[in-house]
Coordinates of C-alpha atoms in Angstrom, one line a residue:
M744 CA 174.6 162.6 215.8
K745 CA 171.7 162.3 218.1
H746 CA 173.1 161.6 221.6
F747 CA 171.6 164.5 223.6
N748 CA 168.5 166.6 223.4
G749 CA 168.2 168.9 220.4
K750 CA 166.9 171.8 222.5
I751 CA 170.0 171.6 224.7
L752 CA 172.2 171.5 221.7
S753 CA 170.5 174.6 220.3
F754 CA 171.0 176.4 223.7
L755 CA 174.7 175.5 223.8
L756 CA 175.2 176.7 220.2
I757 CA 173.4 180.0 220.8
L758 CA 175.4 180.5 224.0
C759 CA 178.6 180.0 222.1
L760 CA 177.6 182.7 219.6
V761 CA 176.4 185.1 222.3
I762 CA 179.5 184.9 224.4
A763 CA 181.8 185.3 221.4
P764 CA 181.7 189.0 220.7
D765 CA 183.9 188.7 217.6
V766 CA 181.0 186.7 216.0
W767 CA 178.6 189.6 216.3
G768 CA 180.5 192.4 214.8
Q769 CA 183.8 192.8 216.5
E770 CA 186.7 192.3 214.2
K771 CA 188.8 189.1 214.6
T772 CA 191.9 188.3 212.6
Q773 CA 191.4 185.0 210.8
N774 CA 194.3 182.7 210.2
K775 CA 194.9 180.0 207.7
L776 CA 195.6 176.5 209.3
Q777 CA 199.1 175.3 208.8
C778 CA 199.0 171.6 209.7
S779 CA 201.9 169.2 209.4
A780 CA 201.6 165.5 208.6
P781 CA 202.8 163.1 211.3
A782 CA 205.4 160.6 210.3
Y783 CA 204.0 157.6 208.3
L784 CA 204.2 154.2 210.0
K785 CA 206.8 151.6 209.5
P786 CA 206.5 147.8 210.3
G787 CA 206.9 147.2 214.0
D788 CA 205.7 150.7 215.0
K789 CA 203.5 150.9 218.1
V790 CA 199.9 151.9 217.7
A791 CA 197.7 152.8 220.6
L792 CA 194.1 151.8 221.1
I793 CA 192.1 154.2 223.3
S794 CA 188.4 154.7 224.0
P795 CA 187.7 158.5 224.4
S796 CA 184.0 158.3 224.1
Y797 CA 181.7 155.3 224.7
Y798 CA 183.2 152.0 226.0
S799 CA 184.1 149.0 223.9
K800 CA 184.0 145.4 225.1
M801 CA 187.4 143.9 225.4
T802 CA 186.5 141.1 223.0
T803 CA 186.1 143.8 220.3
V804 CA 189.4 145.4 221.3
D805 CA 191.1 142.1 221.1
K806 CA 190.0 141.6 217.5
T807 CA 191.3 145.1 216.6
V808 CA 194.6 144.2 218.1
K809 CA 194.7 141.1 215.9
V810 CA 194.0 143.2 212.8
L811 CA 196.8 145.7 213.6
R812 CA 199.2 142.8 214.3
N813 CA 198.4 141.4 210.9
W814 CA 199.1 144.9 209.4
G815 CA 202.6 144.6 210.9
Y816 CA 202.3 146.9 213.9
K817 CA 202.6 146.4 217.6
P818 CA 199.2 147.4 219.2
V819 CA 199.2 148.7 222.7
V820 CA 195.9 149.1 224.6
G821 CA 195.2 152.1 226.8
P822 CA 195.3 151.4 230.6
N823 CA 191.7 152.4 231.1
V824 CA 190.2 150.7 228.0
G825 CA 187.4 148.4 229.0
K826 CA 186.2 150.5 231.9
V827 CA 182.6 151.7 232.0
Y828 CA 181.2 154.8 233.7
Q829 CA 177.6 155.9 233.8
Y830 CA 176.6 152.8 231.8
K831 CA 178.1 154.2 228.5
Y832 CA 181.3 156.2 228.9
A833 CA 184.7 154.4 228.6
G834 CA 185.7 155.5 232.1
T835 CA 185.4 158.8 233.8
Q836 CA 186.5 162.0 232.0
E837 CA 189.8 161.9 233.9
E838 CA 190.4 158.3 232.9
R839 CA 189.6 158.9 229.2
L840 CA 191.8 162.0 229.1
A841 CA 194.6 160.0 230.9
D842 CA 194.6 157.4 228.1
L843 CA 194.8 160.1 225.4
R844 CA 197.7 161.8 227.2
W845 CA 199.4 158.5 227.7
A846 CA 199.3 157.8 224.0
L847 CA 200.4 161.3 223.0
N848 CA 203.3 161.5 225.4
D849 CA 204.8 158.0 224.9
P850 CA 207.5 158.6 222.1
E851 CA 207.3 155.0 221.0
I852 CA 203.7 155.2 220.0
K853 CA 203.4 156.5 216.4
A854 CA 199.6 156.6 215.9
I855 CA 196.4 156.5 217.9
I856 CA 193.3 154.6 216.8
C857 CA 190.1 155.2 218.7
D858 CA 188.0 152.2 219.5
R859 CA 184.7 153.7 218.7
G860 CA 182.7 157.0 218.9
G861 CA 179.4 157.6 220.7
Y862 CA 179.7 160.7 222.8
G863 CA 182.1 162.2 225.3
T864 CA 185.1 163.7 223.5
L865 CA 183.6 167.2 224.1
H866 CA 184.6 166.7 227.8
L867 CA 188.3 166.5 226.7
V868 CA 188.7 169.9 225.0
D869 CA 191.5 171.6 226.9
E870 CA 194.2 174.1 226.0
Q871 CA 196.9 172.0 227.6
L872 CA 195.9 169.1 225.5
L873 CA 196.2 171.0 222.3
K874 CA 199.8 171.9 223.4
E875 CA 200.6 168.3 223.9
M876 CA 199.1 167.4 220.4
A877 CA 201.4 170.1 218.9
N878 CA 204.5 168.9 220.8
S879 CA 203.8 165.2 219.9
P880 CA 202.3 165.0 216.4
K881 CA 200.7 161.6 215.7
W882 CA 198.0 160.3 213.5
I883 CA 194.7 160.2 215.4
V884 CA 192.2 158.0 213.6
G885 CA 188.4 157.9 214.0
Y886 CA 185.1 159.5 212.9
S887 CA 181.7 160.4 214.4
D888 CA 182.3 161.7 218.0
I889 CA 186.1 161.5 217.3
T890 CA 185.5 164.6 215.2
T891 CA 186.3 166.6 218.3
L892 CA 189.8 165.1 218.6
L893 CA 190.4 165.7 214.9
S894 CA 189.4 169.3 215.2
M895 CA 191.5 169.8 218.3
E896 CA 194.5 168.2 216.4
N897 CA 193.9 170.5 213.5
C898 CA 193.9 173.5 215.8
A899 CA 197.1 172.3 217.2
G900 CA 198.7 172.3 213.7
V901 CA 198.5 168.5 213.1
M902 CA 196.7 166.5 210.5
G903 CA 194.4 163.6 211.5
I904 CA 192.5 160.8 209.7
H905 CA 188.7 160.7 209.5
S906 CA 188.0 157.0 208.8
V907 CA 186.9 153.7 210.1
M908 CA 188.2 152.9 213.7
G909 CA 188.8 150.0 216.0
C910 CA 185.3 148.6 216.1
N911 CA 185.1 148.6 212.3
L912 CA 188.5 147.0 211.9
A913 CA 187.3 144.3 214.3
A914 CA 184.0 143.7 212.5
R915 CA 185.6 143.4 209.0
G916 CA 188.9 141.9 209.8
G917 CA 190.6 145.0 208.4
K918 CA 190.0 143.6 204.8
D919 CA 187.4 145.8 203.1
L920 CA 188.3 148.8 201.0
S921 CA 187.6 151.3 203.8
C922 CA 190.0 149.5 206.1
T923 CA 192.8 148.8 203.5
L924 CA 192.7 152.4 202.4
L925 CA 193.3 153.4 206.0
R926 CA 196.1 150.8 206.3
D927 CA 197.8 152.2 203.1
L928 CA 197.3 155.8 204.1
L929 CA 199.1 155.2 207.5
R930 CA 202.0 153.8 205.4
G931 CA 202.1 156.9 203.1
K932 CA 199.9 155.9 200.2
I933 CA 197.5 158.9 199.7
P934 CA 194.1 158.3 198.1
Q935 CA 193.1 160.6 195.2
Y936 CA 189.4 160.3 194.8
E937 CA 187.5 160.4 191.5
L938 CA 183.7 160.6 191.9
P939 CA 180.8 160.3 189.6
A940 CA 178.4 163.2 188.8
H941 CA 175.7 164.1 191.3
D942 CA 172.6 166.0 190.4
L943 CA 172.9 168.4 193.3
N944 CA 176.6 169.3 192.9
I945 CA 177.6 172.9 192.4
P946 CA 180.4 173.0 189.8
G947 CA 183.6 174.8 190.6
K948 CA 187.2 174.3 191.6
A949 CA 188.7 175.2 195.1
T950 CA 191.7 174.7 197.1
G951 CA 191.7 174.9 200.9
I952 CA 192.3 173.1 204.2
L953 CA 190.0 170.2 204.8
V954 CA 188.1 170.4 208.2
G955 CA 184.9 169.1 209.7
G956 CA 183.5 165.7 210.2
N957 CA 180.3 164.9 212.1
L958 CA 178.1 168.0 212.0
A959 CA 176.5 167.8 215.4
T960 CA 180.0 167.1 216.9
F961 CA 181.9 170.0 215.3
A962 CA 179.2 172.6 215.5
P963 CA 179.4 172.9 219.3
L964 CA 183.0 173.8 218.9
L965 CA 182.3 177.1 217.3
S966 CA 184.3 179.9 219.0
T967 CA 186.2 177.5 221.3
Q968 CA 189.9 176.7 221.2
A969 CA 189.0 173.5 219.2
D970 CA 187.2 175.4 216.4
A971 CA 189.0 174.5 213.2
L972 CA 186.3 176.4 211.3
A973 CA 187.5 179.7 212.6
N974 CA 190.2 179.9 210.0
N975 CA 190.3 181.2 206.4
D976 CA 190.4 179.2 203.2
I977 CA 188.7 176.1 204.6
I978 CA 186.9 173.3 202.8
I979 CA 184.3 171.7 205.0
F980 CA 183.3 168.1 205.1
M981 CA 180.2 167.2 206.9
E982 CA 178.1 164.0 207.5
E983 CA 175.4 163.1 210.0
V984 CA 173.5 160.3 211.5
E985 CA 170.1 160.0 213.2
E986 CA 169.4 163.8 213.2
S987 CA 166.3 165.4 211.9
M988 CA 166.3 167.7 208.9
H989 CA 165.3 170.7 211.1
S990 CA 168.3 170.0 213.4
V991 CA 170.7 169.9 210.5
D992 CA 169.0 173.0 209.1
R993 CA 169.7 174.7 212.6
L994 CA 173.3 173.6 212.7
V995 CA 174.1 174.8 209.2
N996 CA 172.4 178.2 209.9
M997 CA 174.4 178.5 213.0
M998 CA 177.6 178.2 211.0
I999 CA 176.3 180.8 208.5
M1000 CA 175.5 183.2 211.3
S1001 CA 178.9 182.8 212.8
G1002 CA 180.6 183.7 209.6
V1003 CA 182.0 180.2 208.7
M1004 CA 180.6 180.3 205.2
S1005 CA 182.4 183.5 204.4
R1006 CA 185.7 181.8 205.1
C1007 CA 184.8 178.6 203.3
K1008 CA 186.1 177.7 199.8
G1009 CA 184.0 174.7 199.2
I1010 CA 181.7 172.0 200.8
I1011 CA 181.9 168.2 200.7
L1012 CA 178.8 166.3 201.8
G1013 CA 179.1 162.7 203.0
N1014 CA 176.4 160.3 204.2
F1015 CA 173.3 161.4 206.0
T1016 CA 172.4 158.1 207.7
D1017 CA 169.0 157.4 209.2
C1018 CA 168.3 161.1 209.3
I1019 CA 164.6 162.1 209.7
F1020 CA 162.8 164.0 206.9
D1021 CA 160.6 166.4 208.9
L1022 CA 160.8 169.3 206.4
G1023 CA 159.7 169.4 202.8
Y1024 CA 163.2 169.2 201.1
E1025 CA 163.7 166.2 198.8
S1026 CA 167.1 165.5 200.5
F1027 CA 169.6 166.8 203.0
E1028 CA 171.9 167.7 200.1
A1029 CA 169.1 169.8 198.5
M1030 CA 168.5 171.8 201.7
I1031 CA 172.2 172.5 202.3
R1032 CA 172.7 173.4 198.6
E1033 CA 170.0 176.0 199.0
Y1034 CA 171.7 177.7 201.9
I1035 CA 175.2 177.8 200.4
A1036 CA 174.3 178.7 196.8
P1037 CA 174.6 182.5 197.5
Y1038 CA 178.3 182.0 198.4
N1039 CA 179.3 180.8 195.0
I1040 CA 181.5 178.0 196.2
P1041 CA 181.6 174.4 194.8
L1042 CA 179.5 171.7 196.4
L1043 CA 180.5 168.1 196.1
C1044 CA 177.7 165.7 197.1
G1045 CA 177.8 162.0 197.8
F1046 CA 181.3 161.4 199.1
P1047 CA 181.1 157.9 200.7
A1048 CA 182.2 158.8 204.3
G1049 CA 180.3 158.7 207.5
H1050 CA 178.0 156.2 209.2
E1051 CA 177.8 153.7 206.3
R1052 CA 179.7 150.5 205.7
V1053 CA 181.8 152.3 203.0
N1054 CA 183.6 155.0 204.9
L1055 CA 186.6 156.2 203.0
P1056 CA 189.5 158.0 204.7
L1057 CA 190.0 161.8 204.6
V1058 CA 193.1 163.5 205.9
M1059 CA 191.7 166.4 208.1
G1060 CA 193.9 169.5 208.2
A1061 CA 195.5 168.7 204.8
P1062 CA 195.5 171.1 201.9
V1063 CA 193.0 169.7 199.4
T1064 CA 191.7 170.6 195.9
I1065 CA 188.1 169.7 194.9
D1066 CA 187.3 170.0 191.2
V1067 CA 183.5 169.6 190.7
R1068 CA 182.4 169.3 187.1
N1069 CA 179.2 168.3 185.3
D1070 CA 180.6 164.9 184.5
G1071 CA 182.1 164.2 187.9
A1072 CA 184.5 165.4 190.5
T1073 CA 187.9 164.9 192.0
L1074 CA 189.2 165.3 195.6
S1075 CA 193.0 165.4 195.9
F1076 CA 195.3 165.8 198.9
D1077 CA 198.4 168.0 198.5
I1078 CA 200.6 166.2 201.0
E1079 CA 203.8 164.1 200.6
G1080 CA 203.3 160.4 199.8
A1081 CA 202.7 158.0 196.9
K1082 CA 199.4 158.9 195.2
R1083 CA 196.7 156.1 194.9
P1084 CA 193.8 156.8 192.5
V1085 CA 190.5 155.6 193.9
H1086 CA 187.5 155.5 191.5
I1087 CA 184.3 156.0 193.6
N1088 CA 181.9 155.1 190.8
E1089 CA 183.2 151.6 191.0
L1090 CA 181.7 151.4 194.6
K1091 CA 178.2 152.4 193.6
E1092 CA 175.3 150.2 192.9
P1093 CA 174.0 150.2 189.3
E1094 CA 171.8 153.2 188.6
T1095 CA 168.7 150.9 188.2
I1096 CA 169.2 149.7 191.8
K1097 CA 167.8 152.5 193.9
P1098 CA 165.1 152.8 196.6
E1099 CA 161.6 153.3 195.2
Y1100 CA 158.7 154.6 197.2
D1101 CA 155.8 153.6 195.0
S1102 CA 153.7 150.7 196.6
R1103 CA 150.9 150.6 193.9
E1104 CA 152.0 147.2 192.6
F1105 CA 152.0 145.7 196.1
V1106 CA 149.1 144.1 198.0
N1107 CA 148.3 143.1 201.6
L1108 CA 149.1 139.4 201.7
T1109 CA 146.2 138.5 204.0
E1110 CA 143.7 140.0 201.5
V1111 CA 145.0 137.6 198.8
I1112 CA 145.5 134.7 201.3
P1113 CA 143.1 135.2 204.2
D1114 CA 144.0 131.8 205.6
A1115 CA 147.7 132.8 206.1
I1116 CA 149.0 133.1 209.7
L1117 CA 151.3 136.1 210.3
E1118 CA 154.1 136.2 212.9
I1119 CA 156.0 139.3 211.7
R1120 CA 159.1 138.9 213.9
Y1121 CA 160.7 142.3 212.8
F1122 CA 157.7 144.3 214.1
G1123 CA 158.5 142.9 217.6
T1124 CA 161.7 142.4 219.6
Y1125 CA 162.0 138.6 219.2
N1126 CA 164.4 138.6 216.4
F1127 CA 168.2 138.4 216.1
V1128 CA 168.6 142.2 216.7
G1129 CA 166.3 142.2 219.8
E1130 CA 164.3 145.4 218.8
R1131 CA 161.8 146.5 216.3
I1132 CA 163.4 146.9 213.0
D1133 CA 163.3 150.2 211.1
G1134 CA 160.4 150.5 208.6
Y1135 CA 158.0 147.9 210.3
Q1136 CA 155.1 150.2 211.3
Q1137 CA 152.5 147.4 211.5
P1138 CA 152.6 143.6 211.9
T1139 CA 151.5 142.9 208.4
A1140 CA 153.0 141.3 205.2
L1141 CA 153.2 142.9 201.7
M1142 CA 154.2 141.4 198.4
T1143 CA 154.0 142.3 194.8
K1144 CA 150.7 141.3 193.1
R1145 CA 152.4 138.6 191.0
A1146 CA 154.2 137.0 193.9
A1147 CA 151.1 137.1 196.1
D1148 CA 149.0 135.4 193.4
S1149 CA 151.5 132.6 193.1
L1150 CA 151.7 132.2 196.9
K1151 CA 147.9 131.9 196.9
V1152 CA 148.2 128.7 194.7
V1153 CA 150.7 127.4 197.2
S1154 CA 148.3 128.1 200.0
D1155 CA 145.5 126.4 198.3
E1156 CA 147.6 123.2 197.9
V1157 CA 148.9 123.0 201.4
M1158 CA 145.4 123.6 202.7
R1159 CA 144.3 120.5 201.0
M1160 CA 147.2 118.7 202.8
G1161 CA 146.0 119.9 206.2
Y1162 CA 148.4 122.9 206.6
R1163 CA 148.4 126.6 206.5
L1164 CA 151.1 129.0 205.6
K1165 CA 152.8 130.8 208.5
I1166 CA 154.6 133.9 207.4
Y1167 CA 157.5 135.5 209.2
D1168 CA 158.5 138.1 206.7
A1169 CA 157.7 139.2 203.2
Y1170 CA 158.5 142.6 201.7
R1171 CA 161.3 144.3 203.6
P1172 CA 162.1 148.0 203.1
Q1173 CA 165.7 149.1 202.4
M1174 CA 165.7 151.0 205.7
A1175 CA 165.3 147.7 207.5
V1176 CA 168.2 146.0 205.6
D1177 CA 170.3 149.1 206.6
H1178 CA 169.3 148.5 210.2
F1179 CA 170.6 145.0 210.0
V1180 CA 173.9 146.2 208.5
R1181 CA 174.4 148.7 211.3
W1182 CA 173.6 146.1 213.9
A1183 CA 176.0 143.6 212.3
S1184 CA 178.8 146.3 212.3
D1185 CA 178.3 146.8 216.1
I1186 CA 180.2 143.8 217.3
D1187 CA 179.5 144.5 221.0
D1188 CA 175.7 144.1 220.5
T1189 CA 175.1 140.4 221.2
L1190 CA 171.8 140.6 223.1
M1191 CA 170.2 137.8 221.1
R1192 CA 173.2 135.7 220.4
R1193 CA 172.2 132.6 222.4
Y1194 CA 168.8 132.5 220.7
F1195 CA 169.9 133.0 217.0
Y1196 CA 173.6 132.6 216.5
P1197 CA 175.4 131.0 219.4
S1198 CA 178.0 129.2 217.3
V1199 CA 178.7 132.1 214.8
D1200 CA 181.3 134.8 215.3
K1201 CA 179.4 138.1 214.8
S1202 CA 182.4 139.6 213.1
L1203 CA 181.9 137.1 210.3
L1204 CA 178.2 137.8 209.5
F1205 CA 179.1 139.8 206.4
E1206 CA 181.8 137.4 205.2
Q1207 CA 179.5 134.4 205.7
N1208 CA 176.6 136.1 203.9
Y1209 CA 174.2 136.1 206.8
I1210 CA 173.9 139.9 206.5
A1211 CA 174.2 141.8 203.2
A1212 CA 173.6 145.4 202.2
K1213 CA 170.9 144.3 199.7
S1214 CA 168.1 141.8 200.2
G1215 CA 165.7 140.0 197.8
H1216 CA 163.0 140.8 200.2
T1217 CA 163.3 144.5 199.3
R1218 CA 162.3 143.7 195.7
G1219 CA 158.9 142.6 197.0
S1220 CA 158.7 139.0 195.8
T1221 CA 160.5 137.1 198.5
I1222 CA 158.9 135.3 201.4
D1223 CA 160.1 133.7 204.7
L1224 CA 157.6 131.1 205.8
T1225 CA 156.8 127.7 207.3
L1226 CA 153.9 125.3 207.5
F1227 CA 151.3 125.3 210.4
D1228 CA 149.8 121.9 211.0
M1229 CA 146.0 122.3 211.6
N1230 CA 145.7 118.9 213.3
T1231 CA 148.3 119.5 216.0
E1232 CA 147.7 123.3 215.9
K1233 CA 151.5 123.8 215.9
E1234 CA 154.2 124.7 213.4
L1235 CA 155.4 121.7 211.5
D1236 CA 158.7 120.5 213.1
M1237 CA 161.4 121.6 210.7
G1238 CA 164.3 120.9 213.0
G1239 CA 165.2 124.5 213.4
T1240 CA 163.9 128.0 213.8
F1241 CA 163.4 131.0 211.5
D1242 CA 166.5 133.3 211.3
W1243 CA 168.9 130.8 212.9
F1244 CA 172.4 131.6 211.8
G1245 CA 174.2 128.4 211.2
V1246 CA 174.6 125.3 208.9
E1247 CA 171.5 123.7 210.6
S1248 CA 169.4 126.2 208.6
H1249 CA 170.8 125.0 205.2
P1250 CA 168.3 123.1 203.1
D1251 CA 170.9 120.4 202.5
Y1252 CA 171.6 119.9 206.2
G1253 CA 170.7 116.2 206.8
G1254 CA 170.0 115.3 203.3
D1255 CA 169.9 116.0 199.5
P1256 CA 167.2 118.5 198.8
E1257 CA 167.4 118.0 195.0
A1258 CA 166.7 114.3 195.4
G1259 CA 164.6 114.8 198.5
K1260 CA 166.6 112.1 200.3
Y1261 CA 167.6 112.0 204.0
N1262 CA 171.2 110.9 204.6
G1263 CA 171.6 111.6 208.4
N1264 CA 174.5 114.0 208.0
G1265 CA 173.3 116.4 210.6
K1266 CA 171.4 116.6 213.8
I1267 CA 167.8 116.8 212.4
T1268 CA 165.7 113.7 212.1
E1269 CA 164.4 112.1 209.0
E1270 CA 160.9 113.4 209.8
Q1271 CA 162.2 117.0 210.2
F1272 CA 164.0 116.8 206.9
H1273 CA 160.9 115.4 205.2
N1274 CA 158.9 118.3 206.6
R1275 CA 161.3 120.8 205.1
M1276 CA 160.9 118.9 201.8
I1277 CA 157.1 119.3 201.9
L1278 CA 157.4 123.0 202.0
R1279 CA 160.3 123.1 199.4
E1280 CA 158.6 121.0 196.8
V1281 CA 155.2 122.8 196.8
M1282 CA 157.0 126.2 196.6
L1283 CA 159.1 124.9 193.6
R1284 CA 155.9 123.6 191.9
H1285 CA 154.4 127.1 191.9
G1286 CA 157.3 129.2 190.6
F1287 CA 159.4 130.0 193.7
K1288 CA 163.1 129.3 194.0
P1289 CA 165.0 128.5 197.3
V1290 CA 168.2 129.8 198.6
D1291 CA 171.0 127.5 199.8
S1292 CA 171.3 128.9 203.2
E1293 CA 167.8 129.1 204.7
W1294 CA 165.1 126.4 204.4
W1295 CA 162.3 129.0 205.0
H1296 CA 163.4 131.6 202.2
F1297 CA 161.9 131.6 198.7
T1298 CA 161.8 134.1 195.9
L1299 CA 159.5 134.1 192.9
K1300 CA 161.5 133.1 189.8
D1301 CA 159.7 135.5 187.6
E1302 CA 159.8 138.5 190.0
P1303 CA 158.5 141.7 188.4
Y1304 CA 161.1 144.0 189.9
P1305 CA 164.5 142.2 189.8
D1306 CA 166.5 145.4 189.9
T1307 CA 164.4 147.7 192.1
Y1308 CA 164.8 148.0 195.9
F1309 CA 161.8 149.6 197.6
E1310 CA 161.8 151.9 200.6
F1311 CA 158.2 152.4 201.7
P1312 CA 157.4 151.1 205.2
V1313 CA 155.5 147.9 206.1
K1314 CA 152.0 148.9 207.0
E1315 CA 148.5 148.0 205.7
L1316 CA 148.0 149.4 202.2
K1317 CA 144.9 151.4 201.7

């Protein structure tokens, strides 16, 4: 989790090892964690919302409150929630610690849900706080930077929940599987996970105490009072976001040098989101597999937890059994409660839908259509996110050869009408789609709202299909475009702008696109509706199909890769 300089992190980790003499040869008696499960929640119980890391806007907290009320609880918000210190922290160290202690020590509060992660929980590691956690066992819920609190709680002898937290509940209305599994877990329904086979799994069966979380967050805890990895018979879960491969390599090797792997019974790998490939390994899983292979412990790869939309709950500090086989794997929790089987393979995309890196069947669009005008919005900052989008390395447009040839025929026809094609986006790599998904999940980021979605609640972008985890653009035969009038030297007036989230962008806004008739049911003029129809009709004539939500969006009907999602970046092809 890249929130501070990697060299500083390396220094801190080395310092931890140097000042801990037991690591370098002196004998230390290792214990086995004995964690108790806090009481499950009942309707009407109080649940605290706190911000121990970065701050959350109160609008997001208010939405989380609404979700918890719908779940039947009485949410209470920490006294310092909403404060901002040094631009990012949710108050000073003392204020954040005060809210955590308030939630722990109030006997009416039965669980603590963190609003978000970020960075800052490292400031809260304190021996007295561990005693308070032990004296007042409650479910602490969160992931990412909240890994520190979960590790502290485990060292205090209490289980915690690694899962979605307040900002995610707010963004999704508490309704997707990740949220509802958390809801049910808090009520005493324990997920028992069944996972598909993974090429990099190491088969084996192991039982131990589940610890870990975000790698860059729990690694600095080595040899501290919050080091849950200092115990015997552990099973380690790890995930990461925005770290380089060499940084992950460093952190894993620090654990090996500190003796963690000799105490470990098995490894579970979650998501490695937006991590940078700066070494030659084919994947992060392959690199970690190489290091742990000599320990002869099972490795379970691909568990859907971490910094992705699917982030399934794990009970940290609980005794678990992993059974990794050639045909799949299971992860089960040995704690009291009703068991709920969860089949992970049902959450996966079909095997044929996977990122591809081969661009040989793509062309530079301007080589096929030299008259096209490019305004690649995602290469710049004038777009609904407000920053350059991942994967856009040059302001160019790429398409499959088949789609580009069809678009050339479109261009020739509109040129005869006095127009040119103006292109906003064509092929879009999967990494860009993932960037959109992360942005949509961050409800507090509304930098460009007044320009692109002033009337749409950002928490509903997924539900209303403005943002999705897969895009036709990634298959290489979809285009976002408009017409440029060569007489006026301006874009043809379509009565709306590209990437506007709202009903105004729908092709049927103001008329019937199938019949091409204007009916006045909208705020666009008859001329603007007619201009939309000019573009639509010529695209239809030459083999493109429209969507029902964006007048500028068309996909080749006979696209060559209907099930393939590409990942190579947008840049001029050689």
